[in-house]
Coordinates of C-alpha atoms in Angstrom, one line a residue:
M1 CA -7.3 -33.2 -2.0
K2 CA -6.0 -29.7 -1.4
S3 CA -8.2 -27.5 0.9
W4 CA -8.3 -23.8 0.6
H5 CA -9.5 -22.3 3.8
V6 CA -10.1 -18.5 3.8
M7 CA -10.8 -16.4 6.9
L8 CA -12.6 -13.1 6.6
I9 CA -12.9 -10.4 9.3
P10 CA -15.0 -7.3 8.8
Y11 CA -15.1 -4.1 10.9
P12 CA -18.2 -4.5 13.2
A13 CA -20.7 -2.3 11.3
Q14 CA -23.5 -3.2 8.9
G15 CA -21.9 -1.4 5.9
H16 CA -18.7 -3.4 6.4
V17 CA -20.2 -6.8 7.2
I18 CA -22.5 -7.0 4.2
P19 CA -19.9 -6.7 1.4
L20 CA -17.4 -9.0 3.1
M21 CA -20.1 -11.6 3.6
E22 CA -20.9 -11.3 -0.1
L23 CA -17.3 -11.9 -0.8
A24 CA -17.4 -15.0 1.5
L25 CA -20.3 -16.5 -0.5
H26 CA -18.5 -15.8 -3.8
L27 CA -15.5 -17.7 -2.5
V28 CA -17.6 -20.6 -1.4
N29 CA -19.0 -20.8 -5.0
Y30 CA -15.4 -21.0 -6.2
G31 CA -14.7 -24.0 -4.0
C32 CA -13.1 -22.4 -0.9
K33 CA -14.0 -23.2 2.7
V34 CA -14.7 -20.0 4.6
T35 CA -14.6 -19.0 8.2
F36 CA -16.2 -15.6 8.9
V37 CA -15.2 -13.8 12.1
N38 CA -17.5 -11.2 13.7
T39 CA -17.3 -9.6 17.1
Q40 CA -19.5 -11.5 19.5
F41 CA -22.1 -8.6 19.7
I42 CA -22.3 -8.4 15.8
H43 CA -22.3 -12.2 15.5
E44 CA -25.4 -12.5 17.7
R45 CA -27.2 -9.7 15.7
V46 CA -26.5 -11.3 12.3
I47 CA -27.6 -14.8 13.5
K48 CA -30.8 -13.3 15.1
A49 CA -31.7 -11.5 11.8
L50 CA -31.4 -14.6 9.7
S51 CA -34.7 -16.0 8.5
L52 CA -35.7 -19.6 9.0
T53 CA -35.0 -20.4 5.4
D54 CA -31.4 -19.0 5.5
N55 CA -28.8 -21.8 5.3
I56 CA -25.8 -19.4 5.6
Q57 CA -24.4 -21.3 8.6
E58 CA -24.3 -24.5 6.7
I59 CA -22.2 -22.8 4.0
I60 CA -20.0 -20.6 6.0
Q61 CA -18.4 -21.2 9.5
M62 CA -19.6 -18.2 11.5
V63 CA -17.4 -17.6 14.6
S64 CA -16.9 -14.7 17.0
I65 CA -14.3 -12.9 19.1
P66 CA -14.8 -10.4 21.9
D67 CA -14.7 -6.6 21.1
G68 CA -13.5 -5.6 24.6
L69 CA -16.5 -3.3 25.2
E70 CA -18.6 -3.6 28.4
S71 CA -21.9 -2.1 27.4
P72 CA -24.1 -1.4 24.3
D73 CA -23.7 2.3 24.9
D74 CA -19.9 2.0 24.3
R75 CA -20.7 0.5 20.9
S76 CA -22.5 3.6 19.9
D77 CA -19.3 5.6 20.5
L78 CA -17.3 5.2 17.3
G79 CA -14.1 6.4 18.9
K80 CA -14.3 3.9 21.8
E81 CA -15.3 1.1 19.5
I82 CA -12.3 1.6 17.2
E83 CA -9.8 1.8 20.1
S84 CA -11.2 -1.2 21.9
V85 CA -11.5 -3.5 18.9
S86 CA -8.0 -2.5 17.6
A87 CA -6.5 -3.3 21.1
V88 CA -8.4 -6.6 21.7
M89 CA -8.7 -8.2 18.2
P90 CA -5.1 -9.2 17.3
G91 CA -4.6 -11.4 20.4
E92 CA -8.1 -13.0 20.1
L93 CA -7.6 -13.6 16.4
M94 CA -4.2 -15.2 16.9
A95 CA -5.6 -17.6 19.4
L96 CA -8.6 -18.5 17.1
I97 CA -6.3 -19.2 14.1
A98 CA -4.0 -21.3 16.3
Q99 CA -7.0 -23.3 17.4
I100 CA -8.2 -23.9 13.9
N101 CA -4.7 -24.6 12.6
S102 CA -4.3 -27.4 15.2
S103 CA -6.1 -29.5 12.6
E104 CA -3.6 -30.1 9.8
S105 CA -6.3 -30.6 7.2
D106 CA -8.2 -27.4 8.1
R107 CA -5.5 -24.8 8.3
I108 CA -6.2 -21.2 7.3
T109 CA -4.5 -20.6 4.0
C110 CA -5.5 -16.9 3.4
L111 CA -6.9 -14.1 5.6
I112 CA -8.9 -11.3 4.2
A113 CA -9.4 -8.3 6.5
D114 CA -11.3 -5.1 6.3
V115 CA -8.6 -2.4 6.3
T116 CA -10.0 -0.9 9.5
M117 CA -9.2 -4.3 11.1
G118 CA -5.7 -4.1 9.6
G119 CA -4.1 -5.5 12.8
A120 CA -5.4 -8.8 11.5
L121 CA -3.0 -8.5 8.6
E122 CA -0.1 -8.2 11.1
V123 CA -1.4 -11.4 12.7
A124 CA -1.4 -13.2 9.3
E125 CA 2.1 -11.9 8.6
K126 CA 3.4 -13.4 11.9
M127 CA 1.7 -16.7 11.2
G128 CA 2.8 -17.1 7.6
I129 CA -0.6 -16.8 6.1
K130 CA -1.5 -15.1 2.8
K131 CA -3.0 -11.7 3.6
V132 CA -5.4 -9.5 1.8
A133 CA -6.7 -6.0 2.6
F134 CA -10.3 -5.3 1.7
W135 CA -11.5 -1.8 1.1
P136 CA -15.4 -1.6 1.3
A137 CA -16.0 2.0 0.3
A138 CA -15.3 4.2 -2.8
A139 CA -11.7 3.5 -4.0
T140 CA -11.2 7.2 -4.4
L141 CA -11.4 7.6 -0.6
F142 CA -8.8 4.9 -0.2
A143 CA -6.5 6.8 -2.6
L144 CA -7.1 9.9 -0.5
L145 CA -5.6 8.1 2.5
F146 CA -2.4 7.4 0.6
K147 CA -2.2 11.2 -0.3
V148 CA -2.5 12.3 3.4
P149 CA 1.2 12.9 3.9
N150 CA 1.2 15.1 0.8
L151 CA -1.8 17.0 2.0
I152 CA 0.0 17.7 5.3
D153 CA 3.2 18.7 3.6
D154 CA 1.3 21.0 1.2
G155 CA -0.5 22.7 4.1
I156 CA -3.9 21.6 3.0
I157 CA -4.6 19.8 6.3
D158 CA -2.9 19.9 9.7
S159 CA -1.4 16.8 11.5
D160 CA -4.8 16.0 12.9
G161 CA -6.4 16.0 9.5
I162 CA -8.3 19.3 9.9
P163 CA -8.4 21.4 6.7
M164 CA -6.5 24.6 6.9
Q165 CA -9.0 26.1 4.5
N166 CA -12.0 25.0 2.4
Q167 CA -10.8 24.0 -1.1
I168 CA -11.2 21.4 -3.8
I169 CA -8.5 18.8 -4.3
Q170 CA -8.2 16.5 -7.3
F171 CA -5.4 13.9 -7.7
S172 CA -5.8 13.4 -11.4
P173 CA -8.1 14.8 -14.1
D174 CA -9.9 11.5 -14.3
M175 CA -10.6 11.2 -10.6
P176 CA -13.5 12.8 -8.8
A177 CA -12.7 16.1 -7.0
I178 CA -12.9 16.1 -3.2
N179 CA -14.0 19.1 -1.1
T180 CA -11.8 19.4 2.0
A181 CA -15.0 20.1 4.0
E182 CA -16.1 16.5 3.0
L183 CA -13.0 14.7 4.2
S184 CA -14.6 11.6 5.7
W185 CA -12.8 11.7 9.1
N186 CA -14.0 15.3 9.7
C187 CA -17.6 14.4 8.8
I188 CA -18.1 12.7 12.1
S189 CA -19.6 14.3 15.3
G190 CA -17.1 15.0 18.0
E191 CA -13.6 16.4 17.7
L192 CA -12.1 13.6 19.7
T193 CA -13.8 10.9 17.6
A194 CA -12.7 12.7 14.4
K195 CA -9.1 12.6 15.6
I196 CA -9.3 8.9 16.4
V197 CA -10.8 8.1 12.9
F198 CA -8.0 10.2 11.3
K199 CA -5.4 8.4 13.4
L200 CA -6.9 5.1 12.3
G201 CA -6.5 6.2 8.6
I202 CA -2.8 6.8 9.2
Q203 CA -2.5 3.4 10.8
I204 CA -4.3 1.8 7.9
L205 CA -1.5 3.0 5.6
K206 CA 1.0 1.0 7.8
W207 CA -1.2 -2.1 8.0
V208 CA -1.8 -2.3 4.3
K209 CA 1.9 -2.1 3.2
P210 CA 2.7 -5.8 3.8
A211 CA -0.6 -7.0 2.3
D212 CA -0.2 -9.4 -0.6
R213 CA -3.3 -8.0 -2.4
V214 CA -5.6 -5.0 -2.0
I215 CA -9.1 -5.6 -3.2
C216 CA -12.0 -3.1 -3.5
N217 CA -15.7 -3.3 -3.7
S218 CA -15.9 -1.2 -6.8
S219 CA -15.8 -1.4 -10.6
N220 CA -13.5 -0.1 -13.2
W221 CA -16.5 1.6 -14.8
L222 CA -17.3 3.5 -11.6
E223 CA -13.8 4.7 -10.7
S224 CA -11.6 4.2 -13.8
G225 CA -9.4 7.2 -13.0
T226 CA -8.7 6.0 -9.5
F227 CA -7.8 2.4 -10.6
A228 CA -5.5 3.8 -13.4
S229 CA -3.7 6.0 -10.9
F230 CA -3.5 3.3 -8.2
P231 CA -2.9 0.0 -10.1
D232 CA -2.4 -2.0 -6.9
F233 CA -6.1 -1.5 -6.0
I234 CA -8.0 -4.5 -7.6
P235 CA -11.7 -3.8 -8.3
I236 CA -13.7 -7.0 -7.8
G237 CA -17.2 -5.5 -7.4
P238 CA -19.9 -4.6 -7.0
L239 CA -20.3 -7.5 -4.6
L240 CA -24.1 -7.9 -4.7
A241 CA -26.4 -10.8 -4.0
C242 CA -28.0 -10.5 -7.5
N243 CA -24.6 -11.2 -9.1
R244 CA -24.5 -14.7 -7.5
L245 CA -28.3 -15.1 -7.9
G246 CA -28.9 -15.3 -4.1
K247 CA -30.4 -13.5 -1.1
S248 CA -28.6 -10.6 0.5
V249 CA -26.7 -11.5 3.6
G250 CA -25.2 -9.9 6.7
N251 CA -28.1 -7.8 7.8
F252 CA -28.4 -6.7 11.5
W253 CA -32.3 -6.4 11.3
K254 CA -34.9 -8.9 10.1
E255 CA -36.1 -7.9 6.6
D256 CA -39.8 -7.2 6.0
S257 CA -40.3 -9.1 2.7
G258 CA -44.0 -8.2 2.7
C259 CA -43.2 -4.9 1.1
L260 CA -42.3 -6.8 -2.1
A261 CA -45.9 -7.9 -2.6
W262 CA -47.0 -4.2 -1.9
L263 CA -44.5 -3.1 -4.6
D264 CA -46.1 -5.6 -7.1
Q265 CA -49.4 -3.6 -6.7
Q266 CA -47.8 -0.2 -7.6
P267 CA -47.5 1.2 -11.2
P268 CA -44.1 0.9 -12.9
N269 CA -41.5 3.6 -12.1
S270 CA -43.8 5.3 -9.5
V271 CA -42.5 4.5 -6.0
I272 CA -40.1 6.6 -3.9
Y273 CA -37.8 4.3 -1.9
V274 CA -36.5 6.0 1.3
A275 CA -33.8 4.3 3.4
F276 CA -31.0 5.8 5.5
G277 CA -28.8 2.8 6.4
S278 CA -27.9 1.7 9.9
Y279 CA -26.5 4.8 11.5
T280 CA -28.6 7.8 10.6
I281 CA -30.5 9.5 13.4
F282 CA -33.3 12.1 13.1
D283 CA -34.6 14.7 15.5
Q284 CA -38.4 15.2 15.8
N285 CA -38.5 18.3 13.6
Q286 CA -36.5 16.8 10.7
F287 CA -38.5 13.5 10.9
E288 CA -41.8 15.4 10.6
E289 CA -40.5 17.5 7.6
L290 CA -39.5 14.3 5.8
A291 CA -42.9 12.7 6.5
I292 CA -44.9 15.7 5.3
G293 CA -42.5 16.0 2.3
L294 CA -43.3 12.5 1.3
E295 CA -47.0 13.2 1.7
L296 CA -46.8 16.3 -0.5
T297 CA -45.3 14.3 -3.4
N298 CA -48.6 12.5 -3.9
R299 CA -46.6 9.5 -5.0
P300 CA -46.5 6.0 -3.5
F301 CA -43.5 5.6 -1.2
L302 CA -41.7 2.8 0.7
W303 CA -40.0 4.2 3.8
V304 CA -37.6 2.2 6.0
V305 CA -37.9 3.5 9.6
R306 CA -35.5 1.7 11.9
E307 CA -36.7 1.4 15.5
N308 CA -33.7 3.5 16.7
I309 CA -33.8 6.1 13.9
I310 CA -35.6 8.5 16.3
D311 CA -36.6 8.5 20.0
D312 CA -40.1 7.0 20.5
V313 CA -40.5 6.1 16.9
N314 CA -44.2 5.0 17.3
N315 CA -45.2 8.5 18.3
A316 CA -42.9 10.4 16.0
Y317 CA -45.2 10.7 12.9
P318 CA -47.2 14.0 12.4
M319 CA -50.8 13.9 13.6
G320 CA -53.0 12.0 11.2
F321 CA -50.1 11.2 8.8
N322 CA -50.6 7.4 8.8
E323 CA -54.3 7.8 8.1
R324 CA -53.7 10.2 5.2
V325 CA -51.1 8.2 3.4
H326 CA -52.1 4.6 4.2
H327 CA -53.4 4.0 0.7
R328 CA -50.1 4.9 -1.0
G329 CA -47.4 4.7 1.7
R330 CA -45.7 1.7 3.3
V331 CA -43.4 1.9 6.3
V332 CA -41.2 -1.0 7.3
S333 CA -38.5 -1.4 9.9
W334 CA -36.0 -3.0 7.5
A335 CA -36.3 -3.9 3.8
P336 CA -34.7 -6.4 1.5
Q337 CA -33.0 -3.5 -0.2
Q338 CA -31.4 -5.2 -3.2
K339 CA -34.8 -6.8 -4.2
V340 CA -36.6 -3.5 -3.6
L341 CA -34.2 -1.5 -5.9
S342 CA -34.5 -4.1 -8.6
H343 CA -38.3 -3.9 -8.6
P344 CA -39.8 -2.2 -11.7
S345 CA -42.2 -0.1 -9.6
V346 CA -39.3 1.9 -8.0
A347 CA -38.6 5.3 -9.5
C348 CA -36.0 6.8 -7.3
F349 CA -34.0 6.3 -4.1
I350 CA -33.8 8.9 -1.2
S351 CA -30.6 7.6 0.3
H352 CA -28.0 8.4 3.0
C353 CA -25.4 7.5 0.3
G354 CA -23.5 4.8 2.1
W355 CA -21.3 3.0 -0.5
N356 CA -23.3 -0.2 -0.4
S357 CA -26.5 1.7 -1.1
T358 CA -24.8 3.7 -3.8
I359 CA -23.6 0.7 -5.8
E360 CA -26.9 -1.1 -5.2
G361 CA -28.8 1.8 -6.6
I362 CA -26.5 2.3 -9.6
S363 CA -26.5 -1.5 -10.3
N364 CA -30.3 -1.3 -10.6
G365 CA -30.4 1.9 -12.7
I366 CA -32.1 4.0 -10.0
P367 CA -31.5 7.7 -9.7
F368 CA -30.8 9.3 -6.3
L369 CA -32.0 12.0 -4.0
C370 CA -29.0 12.4 -1.6
W371 CA -29.3 12.9 2.1
P372 CA -25.9 12.0 3.7
Y373 CA -25.5 11.7 7.4
F374 CA -21.8 11.3 8.2
A375 CA -18.3 10.1 7.2
D376 CA -17.8 9.0 3.5
Q377 CA -21.5 9.6 2.7
L378 CA -20.8 13.3 2.0
F379 CA -18.2 12.5 -0.6
N380 CA -20.5 9.9 -2.1
R381 CA -23.2 12.5 -2.5
S382 CA -20.8 14.8 -4.4
Y383 CA -19.7 11.8 -6.5
I384 CA -23.4 10.9 -7.3
C385 CA -24.5 14.5 -8.0
D386 CA -21.5 16.3 -9.5
Y387 CA -19.3 13.5 -11.0
L388 CA -21.7 10.8 -12.2
K389 CA -24.7 13.3 -12.5
I390 CA -27.2 10.6 -11.6
G391 CA -28.9 12.4 -8.6
L392 CA -29.6 15.6 -6.8
G393 CA -28.8 16.7 -3.3
F394 CA -31.1 18.5 -0.8
N395 CA -30.4 22.0 0.5
K396 CA -30.8 22.7 4.2
D397 CA -32.4 26.0 5.5
D398 CA -30.6 28.4 7.9
S399 CA -31.5 26.2 10.8
G400 CA -30.0 23.1 9.2
I401 CA -33.3 21.4 8.3
I402 CA -34.3 20.0 5.0
R403 CA -37.9 21.3 4.6
R404 CA -40.9 19.6 3.1
E405 CA -41.1 21.9 0.1
E406 CA -37.4 21.1 -0.7
I407 CA -38.2 17.4 -0.7
K408 CA -41.2 17.8 -3.0
N409 CA -39.4 20.2 -5.4
K410 CA -36.2 18.1 -5.7
L411 CA -38.3 14.9 -6.3
E412 CA -40.2 16.7 -9.1
Q413 CA -36.9 18.0 -10.6
L414 CA -35.2 14.6 -10.5
L415 CA -38.2 12.7 -12.1
G416 CA -38.9 15.5 -14.5
D417 CA -35.5 15.2 -16.2
E418 CA -35.0 12.0 -18.1
R419 CA -31.3 12.5 -18.3
F420 CA -30.7 11.3 -14.8
K421 CA -32.4 8.0 -15.6
E422 CA -30.6 7.7 -18.9
R423 CA -27.1 8.2 -17.3
V424 CA -27.8 5.7 -14.5
L425 CA -29.2 3.1 -16.9
D426 CA -26.0 3.4 -19.0
L427 CA -23.9 2.9 -15.8
K428 CA -26.1 -0.1 -14.8
T429 CA -25.3 -1.8 -18.2
K430 CA -21.6 -1.3 -17.9
I431 CA -21.4 -2.5 -14.3
Q432 CA -23.4 -5.6 -15.0
D433 CA -21.1 -6.4 -17.9
S434 CA -18.1 -6.0 -15.6
V435 CA -19.2 -8.8 -13.3
R436 CA -20.2 -11.2 -16.2
E437 CA -17.8 -13.6 -17.8
G438 CA -15.1 -11.6 -19.7
G439 CA -15.8 -8.4 -17.7
S440 CA -13.0 -6.6 -15.7
S441 CA -14.3 -7.4 -12.2
Y442 CA -15.1 -11.0 -13.2
E443 CA -11.6 -11.5 -14.5
N444 CA -10.0 -9.8 -11.5
F445 CA -11.9 -12.0 -9.2
N446 CA -11.0 -15.2 -11.1
D447 CA -7.3 -14.1 -11.0
F448 CA -7.7 -13.4 -7.2
V449 CA -9.1 -16.9 -6.5
A450 CA -6.4 -18.5 -8.6
W451 CA -3.8 -16.7 -6.5
I452 CA -5.5 -17.9 -3.3
K453 CA -5.4 -21.5 -4.6
N454 CA -1.8 -21.3 -5.9

């Protein structure tokens, strides 16, 4: 009997691992054997975060390769991480594939790599394996990369990706506009890191060229103009646990499922869900303003506070805050986000606007209050607020702080206008239809699997 063995390799970050692991589980459901390759550091985190009831390792072969970094501090330096992983990964991956392929019945037949790990596609090319590039963010930002040479030629950005002036660019009337101040590689702290990320973007263009397929974690309903202008991009998303009736996978932190019972006790459409992903960091002043802002809303809230979101997290809350809000506020270190967003008590989502959170919120019909931190999150905020019109952004004061009154006022504005909810519910219906039998993402995925097996 013919065996289809697919290898997947994500970039070593939470927002990249989760959608590719979702894809892995979808492939398993379609009869493929899957090997999932994380860096050793990320592999250990994912395994540690699994609950005792998770059987993921029985379904997927989880393996690891080194990232070439010496210390955890190096892994918090995005520029260092990109350079090290790009240098070390191809050789390690080639050795791993050769080892697996030594068993004739178990050979890798297709490799799917996050575009930021595009060196893996070169390895697949050398070894005669089908190769697929996976784009985990908004497809519009992938399209932007392909337009970089034009942007340089037109004098919109320089050869390091820095905008020559602030302006709005739009590649077609049906695509979202992009502010040059929000180009993802420039929305990263540190000039050197920004240059490394831009250079990676240029490298991605070269890596992707020989790919047999380019698949995106998006939907035709979300980015129809982009997919019409870039027909080689294949939308197969949103890749969500609810679409395969399973638990979410690939988390780096243990989920606190106790918050679901707490949500059961709250009135319908009442809870503010607050979560900022895996990278966002707060200083003491901003953390306190957020806490008091949530208190001022007089609404129930579920707030995800990672242990590393602020220095000395246990002593970061305003004096008496926990006592004053204990009857209507719940704080957890990590939440089962897709289950939270699908809960009928949740009214809105204060989000960092990572792409996974964006499509999870939309897929559950939840309007947004947008609080981006870096990279593509600033574009996603504009996309949510200005293009889809399903959320509002916060304004910072002259010192760069989002104040408590701003939080309270924007929440009242969002929940006081039914049009935000109506628009996001309409999108929810269309996106759900796209992943069901006969829908565009469903059919694209079926065609993709048929190609793998051909």
